[in-house]
Coordinates of C-alpha atoms in Angstrom, one line a residue:
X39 CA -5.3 -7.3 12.2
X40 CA -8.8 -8.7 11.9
X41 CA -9.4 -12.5 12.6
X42 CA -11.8 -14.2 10.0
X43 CA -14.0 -15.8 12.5
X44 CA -14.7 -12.2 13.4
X45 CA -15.3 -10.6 10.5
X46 CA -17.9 -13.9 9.5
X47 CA -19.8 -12.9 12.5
X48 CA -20.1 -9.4 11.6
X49 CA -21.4 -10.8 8.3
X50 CA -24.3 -12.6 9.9
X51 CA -24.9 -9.9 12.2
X52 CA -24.9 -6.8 9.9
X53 CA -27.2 -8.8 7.1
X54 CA -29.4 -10.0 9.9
X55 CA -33.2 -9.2 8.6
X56 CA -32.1 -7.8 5.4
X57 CA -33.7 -8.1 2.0
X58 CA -32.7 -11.0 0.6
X59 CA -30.8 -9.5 -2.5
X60 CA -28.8 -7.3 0.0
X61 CA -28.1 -11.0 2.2
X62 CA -26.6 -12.4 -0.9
X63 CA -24.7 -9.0 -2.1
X64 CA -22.4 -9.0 1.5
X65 CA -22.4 -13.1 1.6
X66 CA -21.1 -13.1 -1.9
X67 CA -18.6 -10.1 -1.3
X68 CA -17.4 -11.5 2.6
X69 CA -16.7 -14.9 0.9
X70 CA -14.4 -12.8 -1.7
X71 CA -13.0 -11.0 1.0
X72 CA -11.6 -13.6 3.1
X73 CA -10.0 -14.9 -0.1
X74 CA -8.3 -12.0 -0.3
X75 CA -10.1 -11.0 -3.9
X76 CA -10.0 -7.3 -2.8
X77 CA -10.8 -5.7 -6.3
X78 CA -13.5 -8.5 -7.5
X79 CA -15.4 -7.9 -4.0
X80 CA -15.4 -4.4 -4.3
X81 CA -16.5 -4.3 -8.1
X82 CA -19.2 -6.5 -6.8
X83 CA -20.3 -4.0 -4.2
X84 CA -19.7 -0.9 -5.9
X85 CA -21.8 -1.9 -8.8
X86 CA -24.8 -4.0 -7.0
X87 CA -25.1 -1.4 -4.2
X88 CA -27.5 1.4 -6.1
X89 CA -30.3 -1.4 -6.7
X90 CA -30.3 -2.3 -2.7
X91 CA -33.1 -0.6 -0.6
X92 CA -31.8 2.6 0.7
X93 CA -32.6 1.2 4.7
X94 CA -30.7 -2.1 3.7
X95 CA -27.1 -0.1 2.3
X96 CA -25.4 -0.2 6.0
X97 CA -24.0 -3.5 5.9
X98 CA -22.7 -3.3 2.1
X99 CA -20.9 0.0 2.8
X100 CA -19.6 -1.8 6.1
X101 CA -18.0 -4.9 3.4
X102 CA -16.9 -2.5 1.3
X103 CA -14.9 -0.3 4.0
X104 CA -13.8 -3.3 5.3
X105 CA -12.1 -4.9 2.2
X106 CA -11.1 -1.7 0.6
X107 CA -9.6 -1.1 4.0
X108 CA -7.8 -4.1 3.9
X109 CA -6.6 -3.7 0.4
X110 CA -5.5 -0.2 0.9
X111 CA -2.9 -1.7 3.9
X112 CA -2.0 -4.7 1.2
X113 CA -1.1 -2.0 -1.3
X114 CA 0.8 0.3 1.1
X115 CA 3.4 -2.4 2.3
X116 CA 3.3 -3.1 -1.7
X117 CA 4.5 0.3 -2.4
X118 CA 7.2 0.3 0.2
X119 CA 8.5 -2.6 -1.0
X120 CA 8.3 -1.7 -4.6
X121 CA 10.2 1.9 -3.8
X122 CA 12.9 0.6 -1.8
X123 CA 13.5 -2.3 -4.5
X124 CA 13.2 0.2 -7.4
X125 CA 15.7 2.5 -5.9
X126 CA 17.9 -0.3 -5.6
X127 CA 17.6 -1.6 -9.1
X128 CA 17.8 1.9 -10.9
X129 CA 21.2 2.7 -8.2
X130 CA 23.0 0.0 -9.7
X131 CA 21.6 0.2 -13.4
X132 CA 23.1 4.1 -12.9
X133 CA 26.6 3.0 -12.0
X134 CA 26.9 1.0 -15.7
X135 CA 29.0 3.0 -18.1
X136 CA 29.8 2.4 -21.9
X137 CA 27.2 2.3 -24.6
X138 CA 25.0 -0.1 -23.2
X139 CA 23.9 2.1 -20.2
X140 CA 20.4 3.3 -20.5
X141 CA 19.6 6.8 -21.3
X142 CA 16.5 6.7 -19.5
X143 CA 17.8 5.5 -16.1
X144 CA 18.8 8.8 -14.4
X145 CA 15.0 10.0 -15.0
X146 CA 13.2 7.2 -13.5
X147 CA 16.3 7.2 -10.8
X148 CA 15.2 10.7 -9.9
X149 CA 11.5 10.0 -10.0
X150 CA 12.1 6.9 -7.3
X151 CA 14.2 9.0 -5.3
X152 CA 11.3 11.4 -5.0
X153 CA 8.8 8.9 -3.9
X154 CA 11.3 7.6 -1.3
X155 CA 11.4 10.9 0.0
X156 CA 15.3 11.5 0.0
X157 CA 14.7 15.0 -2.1
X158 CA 18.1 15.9 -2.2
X159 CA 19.7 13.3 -3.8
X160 CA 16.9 12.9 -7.0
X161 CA 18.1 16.2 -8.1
X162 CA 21.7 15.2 -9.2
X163 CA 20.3 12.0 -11.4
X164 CA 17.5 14.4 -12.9
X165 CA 20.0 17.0 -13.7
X166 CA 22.5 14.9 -15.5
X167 CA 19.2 13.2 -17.6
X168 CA 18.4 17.1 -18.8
X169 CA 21.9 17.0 -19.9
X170 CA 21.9 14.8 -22.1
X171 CA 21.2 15.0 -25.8
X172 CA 19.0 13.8 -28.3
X173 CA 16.3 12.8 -25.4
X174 CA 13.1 13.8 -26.8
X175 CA 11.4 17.4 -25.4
X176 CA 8.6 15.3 -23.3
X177 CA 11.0 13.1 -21.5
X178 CA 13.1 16.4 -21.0
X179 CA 9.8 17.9 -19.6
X180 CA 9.4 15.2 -17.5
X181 CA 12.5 15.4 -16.1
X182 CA 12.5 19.3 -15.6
X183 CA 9.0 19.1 -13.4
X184 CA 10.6 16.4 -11.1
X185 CA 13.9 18.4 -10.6
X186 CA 10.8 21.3 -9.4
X187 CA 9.8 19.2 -7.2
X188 CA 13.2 18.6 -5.5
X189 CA 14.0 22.0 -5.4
X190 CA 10.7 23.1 -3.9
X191 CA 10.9 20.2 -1.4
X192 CA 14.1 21.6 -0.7
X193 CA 12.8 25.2 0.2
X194 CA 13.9 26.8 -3.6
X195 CA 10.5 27.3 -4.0
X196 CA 11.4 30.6 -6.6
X197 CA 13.7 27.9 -8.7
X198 CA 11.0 25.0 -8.5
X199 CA 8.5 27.7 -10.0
X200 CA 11.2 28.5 -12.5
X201 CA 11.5 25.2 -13.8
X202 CA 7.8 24.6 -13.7
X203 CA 7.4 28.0 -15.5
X204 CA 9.7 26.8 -18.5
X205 CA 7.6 23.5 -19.2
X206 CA 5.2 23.2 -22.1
X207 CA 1.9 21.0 -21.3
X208 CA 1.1 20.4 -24.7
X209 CA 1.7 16.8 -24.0
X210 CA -1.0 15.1 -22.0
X211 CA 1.8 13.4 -20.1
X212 CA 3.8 16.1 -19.5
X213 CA 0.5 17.9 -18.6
X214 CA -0.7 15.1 -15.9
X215 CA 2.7 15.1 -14.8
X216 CA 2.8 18.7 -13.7
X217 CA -0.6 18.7 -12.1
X218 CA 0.3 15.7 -10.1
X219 CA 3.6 17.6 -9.0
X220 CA 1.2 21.0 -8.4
X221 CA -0.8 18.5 -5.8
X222 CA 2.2 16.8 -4.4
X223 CA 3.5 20.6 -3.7
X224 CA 0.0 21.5 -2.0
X225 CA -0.5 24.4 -5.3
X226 CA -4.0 23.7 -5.2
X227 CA -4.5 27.4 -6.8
X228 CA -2.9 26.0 -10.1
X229 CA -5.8 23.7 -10.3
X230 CA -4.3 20.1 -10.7
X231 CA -7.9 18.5 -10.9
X232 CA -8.7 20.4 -14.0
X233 CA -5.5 19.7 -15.8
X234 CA -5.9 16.0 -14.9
X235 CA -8.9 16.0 -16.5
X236 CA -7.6 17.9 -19.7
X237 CA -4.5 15.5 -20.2
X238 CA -7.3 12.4 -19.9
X239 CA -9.3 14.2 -22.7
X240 CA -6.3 14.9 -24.6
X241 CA -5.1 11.4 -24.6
X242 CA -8.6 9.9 -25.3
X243 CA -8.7 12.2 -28.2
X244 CA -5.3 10.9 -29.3
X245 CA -7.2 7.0 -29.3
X246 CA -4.2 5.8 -27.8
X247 CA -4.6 3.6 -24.7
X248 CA -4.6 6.1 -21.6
X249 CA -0.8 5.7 -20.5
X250 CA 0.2 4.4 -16.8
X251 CA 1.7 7.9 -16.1
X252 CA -1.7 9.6 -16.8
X253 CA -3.3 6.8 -15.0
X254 CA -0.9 6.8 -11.4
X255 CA -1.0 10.9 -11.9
X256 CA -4.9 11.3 -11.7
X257 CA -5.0 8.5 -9.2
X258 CA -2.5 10.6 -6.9
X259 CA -4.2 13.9 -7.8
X260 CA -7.9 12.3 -7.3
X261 CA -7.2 11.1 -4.2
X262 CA -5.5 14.3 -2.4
X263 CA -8.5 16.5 -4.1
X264 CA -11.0 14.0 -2.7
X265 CA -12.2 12.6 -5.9
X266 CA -12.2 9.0 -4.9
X267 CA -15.5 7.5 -7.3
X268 CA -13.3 9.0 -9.9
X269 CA -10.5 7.4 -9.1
X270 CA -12.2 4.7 -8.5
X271 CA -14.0 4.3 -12.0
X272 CA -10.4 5.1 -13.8
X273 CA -8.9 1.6 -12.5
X274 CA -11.8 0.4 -14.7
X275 CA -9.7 1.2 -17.5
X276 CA -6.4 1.3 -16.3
X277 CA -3.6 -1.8 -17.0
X278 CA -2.0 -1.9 -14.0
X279 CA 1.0 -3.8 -15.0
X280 CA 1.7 -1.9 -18.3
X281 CA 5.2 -0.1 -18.2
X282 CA 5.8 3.4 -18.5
X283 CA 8.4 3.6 -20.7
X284 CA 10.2 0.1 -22.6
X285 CA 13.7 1.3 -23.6
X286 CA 16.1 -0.7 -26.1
X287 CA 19.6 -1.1 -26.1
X288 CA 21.3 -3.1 -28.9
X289 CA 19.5 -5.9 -30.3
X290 CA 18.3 -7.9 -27.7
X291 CA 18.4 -5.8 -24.0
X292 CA 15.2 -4.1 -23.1
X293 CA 14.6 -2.3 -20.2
X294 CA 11.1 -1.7 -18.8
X295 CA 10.5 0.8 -16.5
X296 CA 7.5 1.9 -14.1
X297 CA 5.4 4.9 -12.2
X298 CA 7.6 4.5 -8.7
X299 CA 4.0 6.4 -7.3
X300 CA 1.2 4.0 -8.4
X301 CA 0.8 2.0 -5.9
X302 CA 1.4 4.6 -3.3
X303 CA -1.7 6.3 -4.8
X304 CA -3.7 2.5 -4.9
X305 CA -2.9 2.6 -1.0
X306 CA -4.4 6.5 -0.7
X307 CA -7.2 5.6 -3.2
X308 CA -8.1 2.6 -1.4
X309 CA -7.9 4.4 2.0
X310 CA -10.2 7.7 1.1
X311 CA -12.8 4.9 -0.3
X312 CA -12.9 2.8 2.9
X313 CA -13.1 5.9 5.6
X314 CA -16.3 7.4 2.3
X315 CA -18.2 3.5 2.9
X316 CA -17.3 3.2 6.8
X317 CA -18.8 6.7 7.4
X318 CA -21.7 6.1 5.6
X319 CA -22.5 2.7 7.3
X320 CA -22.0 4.4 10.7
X321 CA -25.1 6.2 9.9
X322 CA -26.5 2.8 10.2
X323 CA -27.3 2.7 14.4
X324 CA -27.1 -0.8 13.8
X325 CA -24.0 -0.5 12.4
X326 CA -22.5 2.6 14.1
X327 CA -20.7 0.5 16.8
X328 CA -19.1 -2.3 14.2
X329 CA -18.6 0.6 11.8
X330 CA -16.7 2.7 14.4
X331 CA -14.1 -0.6 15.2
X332 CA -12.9 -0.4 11.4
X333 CA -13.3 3.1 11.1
X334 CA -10.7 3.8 14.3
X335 CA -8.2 1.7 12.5
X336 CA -8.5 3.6 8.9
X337 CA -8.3 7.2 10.5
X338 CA -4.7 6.2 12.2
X339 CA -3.9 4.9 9.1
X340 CA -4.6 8.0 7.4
X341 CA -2.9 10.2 10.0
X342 CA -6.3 11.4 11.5
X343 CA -5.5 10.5 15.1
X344 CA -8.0 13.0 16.4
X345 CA -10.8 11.3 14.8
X346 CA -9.5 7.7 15.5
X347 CA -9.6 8.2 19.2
X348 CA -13.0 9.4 18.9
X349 CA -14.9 6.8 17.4
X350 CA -12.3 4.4 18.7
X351 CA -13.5 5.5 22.4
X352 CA -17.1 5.3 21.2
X353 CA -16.5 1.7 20.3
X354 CA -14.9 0.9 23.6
X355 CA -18.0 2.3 25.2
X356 CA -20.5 0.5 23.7
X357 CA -22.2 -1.9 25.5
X358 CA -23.2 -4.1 22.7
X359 CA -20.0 -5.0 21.8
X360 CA -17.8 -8.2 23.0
X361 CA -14.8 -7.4 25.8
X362 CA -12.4 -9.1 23.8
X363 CA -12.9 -6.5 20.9
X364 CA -12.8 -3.9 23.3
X365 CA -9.3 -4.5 24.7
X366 CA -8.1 -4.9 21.2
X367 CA -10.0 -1.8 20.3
X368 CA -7.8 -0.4 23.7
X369 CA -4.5 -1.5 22.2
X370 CA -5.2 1.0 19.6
X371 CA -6.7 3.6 21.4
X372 CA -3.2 3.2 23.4
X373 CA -1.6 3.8 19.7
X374 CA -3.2 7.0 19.4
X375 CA -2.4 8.0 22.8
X376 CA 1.4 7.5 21.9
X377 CA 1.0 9.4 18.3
X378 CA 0.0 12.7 20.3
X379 CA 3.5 12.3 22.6
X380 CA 2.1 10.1 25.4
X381 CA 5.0 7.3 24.6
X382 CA 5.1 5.9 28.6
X383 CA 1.5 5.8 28.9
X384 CA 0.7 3.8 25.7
X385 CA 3.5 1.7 26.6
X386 CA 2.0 1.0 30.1
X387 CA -1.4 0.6 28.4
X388 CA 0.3 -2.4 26.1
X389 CA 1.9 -4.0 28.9
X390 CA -0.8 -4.4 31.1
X391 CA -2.7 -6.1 28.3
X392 CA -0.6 -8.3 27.6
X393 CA 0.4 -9.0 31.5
X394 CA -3.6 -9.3 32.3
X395 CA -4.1 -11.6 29.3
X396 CA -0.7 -13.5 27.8
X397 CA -2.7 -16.5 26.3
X398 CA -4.7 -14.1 24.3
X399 CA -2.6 -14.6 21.2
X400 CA -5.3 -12.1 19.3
X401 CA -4.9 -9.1 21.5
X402 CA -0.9 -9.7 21.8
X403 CA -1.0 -9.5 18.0
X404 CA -3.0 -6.3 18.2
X405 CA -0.2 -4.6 20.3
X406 CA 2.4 -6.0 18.5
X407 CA 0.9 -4.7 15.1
X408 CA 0.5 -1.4 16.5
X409 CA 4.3 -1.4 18.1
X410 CA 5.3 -2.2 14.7
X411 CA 3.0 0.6 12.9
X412 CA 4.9 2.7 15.0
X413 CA 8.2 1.5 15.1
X414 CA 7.9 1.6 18.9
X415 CA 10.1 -1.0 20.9
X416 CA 7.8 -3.1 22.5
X417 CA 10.3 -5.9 24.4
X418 CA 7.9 -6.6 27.2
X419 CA 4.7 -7.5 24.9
X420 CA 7.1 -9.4 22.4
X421 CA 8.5 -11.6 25.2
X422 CA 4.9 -12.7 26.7
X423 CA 4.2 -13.1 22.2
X424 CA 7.5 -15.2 22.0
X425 CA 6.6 -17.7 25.4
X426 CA 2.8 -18.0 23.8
X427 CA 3.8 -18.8 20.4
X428 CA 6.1 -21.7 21.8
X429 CA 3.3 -23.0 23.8
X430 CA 0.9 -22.9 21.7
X431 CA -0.6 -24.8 19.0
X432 CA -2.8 -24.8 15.4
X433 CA -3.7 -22.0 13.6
X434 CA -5.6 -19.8 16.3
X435 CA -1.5 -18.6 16.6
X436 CA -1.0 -18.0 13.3
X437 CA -2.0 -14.0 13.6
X438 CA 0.2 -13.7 16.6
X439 CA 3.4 -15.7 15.1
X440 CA 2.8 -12.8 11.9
X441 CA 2.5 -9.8 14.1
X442 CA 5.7 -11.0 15.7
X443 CA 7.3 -11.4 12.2
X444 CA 6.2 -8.1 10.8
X445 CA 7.3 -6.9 14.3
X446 CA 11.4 -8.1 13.8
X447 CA 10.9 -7.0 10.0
X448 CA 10.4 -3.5 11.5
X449 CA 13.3 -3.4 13.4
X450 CA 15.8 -5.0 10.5
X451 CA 15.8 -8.7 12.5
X452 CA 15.4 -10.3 8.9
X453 CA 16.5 -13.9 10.5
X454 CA 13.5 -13.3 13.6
X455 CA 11.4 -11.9 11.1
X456 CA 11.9 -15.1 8.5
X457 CA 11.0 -17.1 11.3
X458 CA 7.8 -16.2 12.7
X459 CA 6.4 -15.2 9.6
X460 CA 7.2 -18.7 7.9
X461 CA 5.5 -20.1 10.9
X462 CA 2.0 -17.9 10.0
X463 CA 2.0 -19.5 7.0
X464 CA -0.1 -22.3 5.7
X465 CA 2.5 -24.8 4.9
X466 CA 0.7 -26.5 2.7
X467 CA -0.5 -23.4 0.4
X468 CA 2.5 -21.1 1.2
X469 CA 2.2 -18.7 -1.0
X470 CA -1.7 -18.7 -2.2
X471 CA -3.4 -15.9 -0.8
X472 CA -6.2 -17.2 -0.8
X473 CA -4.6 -19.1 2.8
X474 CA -2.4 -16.6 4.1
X475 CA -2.4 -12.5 4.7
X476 CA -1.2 -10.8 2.2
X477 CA 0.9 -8.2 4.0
X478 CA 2.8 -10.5 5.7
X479 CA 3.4 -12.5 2.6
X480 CA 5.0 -8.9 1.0
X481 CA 7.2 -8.5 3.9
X482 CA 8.1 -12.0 4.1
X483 CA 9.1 -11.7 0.4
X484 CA 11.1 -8.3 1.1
X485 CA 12.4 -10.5 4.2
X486 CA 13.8 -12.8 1.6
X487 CA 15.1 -9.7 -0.2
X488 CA 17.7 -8.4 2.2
X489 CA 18.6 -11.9 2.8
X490 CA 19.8 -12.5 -1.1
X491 CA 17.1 -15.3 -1.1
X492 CA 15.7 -13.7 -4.6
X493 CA 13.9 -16.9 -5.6
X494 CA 12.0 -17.5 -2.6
X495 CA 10.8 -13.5 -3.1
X496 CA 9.9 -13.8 -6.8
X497 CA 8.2 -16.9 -6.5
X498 CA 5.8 -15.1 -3.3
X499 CA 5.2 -11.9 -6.1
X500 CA 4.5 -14.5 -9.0
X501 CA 1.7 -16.0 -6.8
X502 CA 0.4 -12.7 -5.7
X503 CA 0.6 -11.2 -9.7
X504 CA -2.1 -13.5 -10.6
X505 CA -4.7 -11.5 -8.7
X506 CA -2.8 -7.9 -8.2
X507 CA -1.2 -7.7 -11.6
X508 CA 0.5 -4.1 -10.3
X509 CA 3.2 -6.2 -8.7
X510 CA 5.0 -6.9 -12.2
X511 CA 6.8 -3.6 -11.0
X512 CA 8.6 -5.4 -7.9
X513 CA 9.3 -8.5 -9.6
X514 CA 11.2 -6.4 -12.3
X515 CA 13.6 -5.0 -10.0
X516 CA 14.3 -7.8 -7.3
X517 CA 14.8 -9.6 -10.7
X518 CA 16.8 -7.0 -11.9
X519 CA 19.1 -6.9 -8.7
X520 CA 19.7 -10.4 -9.1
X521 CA 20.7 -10.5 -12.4
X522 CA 23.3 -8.1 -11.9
X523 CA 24.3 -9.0 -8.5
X524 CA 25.1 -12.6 -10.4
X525 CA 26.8 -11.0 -13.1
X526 CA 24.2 -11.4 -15.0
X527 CA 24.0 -10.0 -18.8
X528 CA 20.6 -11.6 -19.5
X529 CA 17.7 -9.2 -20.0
X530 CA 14.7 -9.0 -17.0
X531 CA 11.8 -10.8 -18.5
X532 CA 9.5 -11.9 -15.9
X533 CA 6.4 -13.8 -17.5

């Protein structure tokens, strides 16, 4: 977690002596950022950047890391949220029976299954859809690529290739589909990239509005090729609150449903394009130092612990940049340390930071964060967090009561979690991101989600729809579980 006084002194310091178009470029974009207008501060960057001088480009690529790095972690908690929600919504829309239940359930049962990694249990829901009659062949298809996938997650690699063997691609759906499933599988011989691109073609040859399912497909596929500019310049065009399929049932029920992987592939997307803009403004050596603090944190995030530790230790070497940065940048060095099986030592590491310096309520956070990340019990650091936050005043705590917060939300303490999050949050503007982080504001509304407090959830995912539309998904299905938890025969309609 990154303060904002920091990150407004980077600002002065990496446009220091710029050209004056380049000062007002990463001004313009930082002021964005810190409202938490990820997608407008990166369109800004992305499509100002050519027309700065080639020696000035170091400290826009260093915004634009920075924010898409920041919406990449937004978008991941988003997509944990949004498959553990779906899974529940689609479970209990499943156990209906009579002629109301909907046809197109067990699919997109299967499908979230998939994405919540539990494998074995999407193939039962998936087979009983292919069952069925009267669904039309491309939903069939569908279906019958999915069930591959379980099977070849499963190690029944020669029946996943069986299934996938039997599927016709004329559909650009069913197409994108496959190749998405190809790249999930690691078949980069049956070249998913190229049949991506064919189903786009197809579709935009069709004139029909390029469906979500293309859309979170070539997005998913994009990203694990290393295509990020092109998946980058398809959100252009993409509506990422449409549904995928709208199914009706009698005269007034309507069920939407949604791609359970789009914003899993956002969260990749937005990763690959921070690491591409940090890299490039480390070959700034004004910037390699700065450059090297975000870029440690984005290779853990991607699993490259290897290269976090490098440039992680090159930041901590530096002798430009401040000690307090340097012990936060140590906590996370520590993280690595623990990811390659040195547990005790990163523990020890943690609590002689927070034992040398318990008033530091920014480097507790730090630990705590990366406790969290790693679902590592951390008592020692979140007792020295606990007597800070309860001496101390204003908002300089706020980061350290959320790290405690997302800290009990990581180990299922919903009622500590509740706590210390709702005291991170500006009470005046609770749910406005432009006032509060927005991760802790999507596990404070899953918070209120396993405590049955479904209002207080929506009404966070309302707020947060107005500038990340792709939320509509989550709201669906915590509405969804209310309804029926209440006995509710009203349709979902969130507006």
């Amino acid at each position: 977690m990154r303060r904002t006084a920091f990150v407004i002194t980077l600002c002065m310091l990496l446009t220091a002596g710029s050209a004056p178009a380049a000062d007002d470029l990463v001004s313009s974009a930082m002021k964005l950022y810190e409202k938490r207008h990820y997608a407008e501060a990166a369109a800004m960057l992305r499509s100002e950047l050519p027309s700065v001088e080639p020696a000035k480009r170091g400290g826009a690529h260093l915004t634009l890391g920075m924010v898409y790095l920041k919406d990449a972690e937004l978008h991941r908690g988003l997509y944990l949220t949004s498959v553990a929600s779906s899974v529940d919504y689609l479970k209990k829309l499943a156990a209906r029976s009579g002629g109301n239940r909907s046809r197109f359930v067990d699919l997109y049962l299967g499908e979230a299954l998939l994405e919540a990694g539990n494998h074995g249990q999407a193939a039962a829901p998936l087979e009983q859809f292919m069952a069925r009659e009267g669904v039309e062949p491309k939903y069939q298809a569908l279906a019958r690529i999915f069930l591959g996938l379980s099977r070849h997650l499963g190690n029944q690699k020669q029946k996943a290739e069986e299934l996938w063997a039997g599927v016709d691609t004329a559909e650009p759906e069913v197409k994108s589909a496959l190749a998405a499933v190809y790249s999930k599988a690691g078949l980069r011989d049956k070249n998913p990239a190229g049949m991506i691109e064919e189903s786009i073609a197809a579709a935009k040859t069709a004139g029909k509005v390029l469906p979500l399912g293309i859309v979170a497909d070539a997005l998913g596929v994009y990203t694990r090729e290393g295509f990020t500019e092109k998946g980058l310049d398809l959100l252009k065009r993409a509506d990422l609150k449409a549904v995928s399929y709208r199914e009706s049932r009698g005269r007034s029920k309507v069920m939407n449903f949604y791609e359970p992987s789009l914003l899993g592939s956002l969260a990749e997307l937005f990763l690959q394009a921070s690491i591409a803009a940090l890299e490039k403004a480390a070959t700034d050596p004004k910037l390699k130092d700065t450059a090297n603090y975000y870029l440690g944190d984005a290779y853990a995030q991607a699993g490259n612990v290897q290269q976090s530790a490098k440039v992680t230790a090159a930041f901590i070497s530096s002798a430009q940049m401040p000690q307090s940065y340097k012990d936060r940048a140590t906590a996370r060095q520590a993280a690595n340390q623990h990811q390659r099986g040195r547990q005790f030592e990163a523990i020890g590491v943690w609590d002689e930071l927070s034992r040398k310096q318990p008033q530091d309520p920014d480097l507790l956070a730090e630990v705590l964060f990366a406790c969290g990340r790693l679902k590592t019990d951390c008592p020692k650091v979140a007792q020295r967090a606990v007597a800070a936050v309860e001496t101390g005043e204003g908002k300089r705590f706020f980061n350290l009561n959320i790290a405690l917060g997302r800290y009990y939300f990581g180990k299922r303490d919903y009622k500590s979690a509740a706590i210390y999050m709702e005291a991170g949050r500006d009470k005046g503007n609770k749910n406005k991101i432009e006032y509060n982080d927005t991760v802790m504001l999507v596990d404070l509304a899953e918070t209120y989600y396993r405590t049955k407090k479904f209002s207080e959830a929506l009404e966070i995912f309302f707020e947060m729809g107005k500038q990340f539309p792709e939320v509509r998904q989550i709201q669906e299905a915590l509405q969804g579980v209310y309804s029926m938890e209440h006995k509710s025969a009203g349709d979902v309609k969130i507006f």
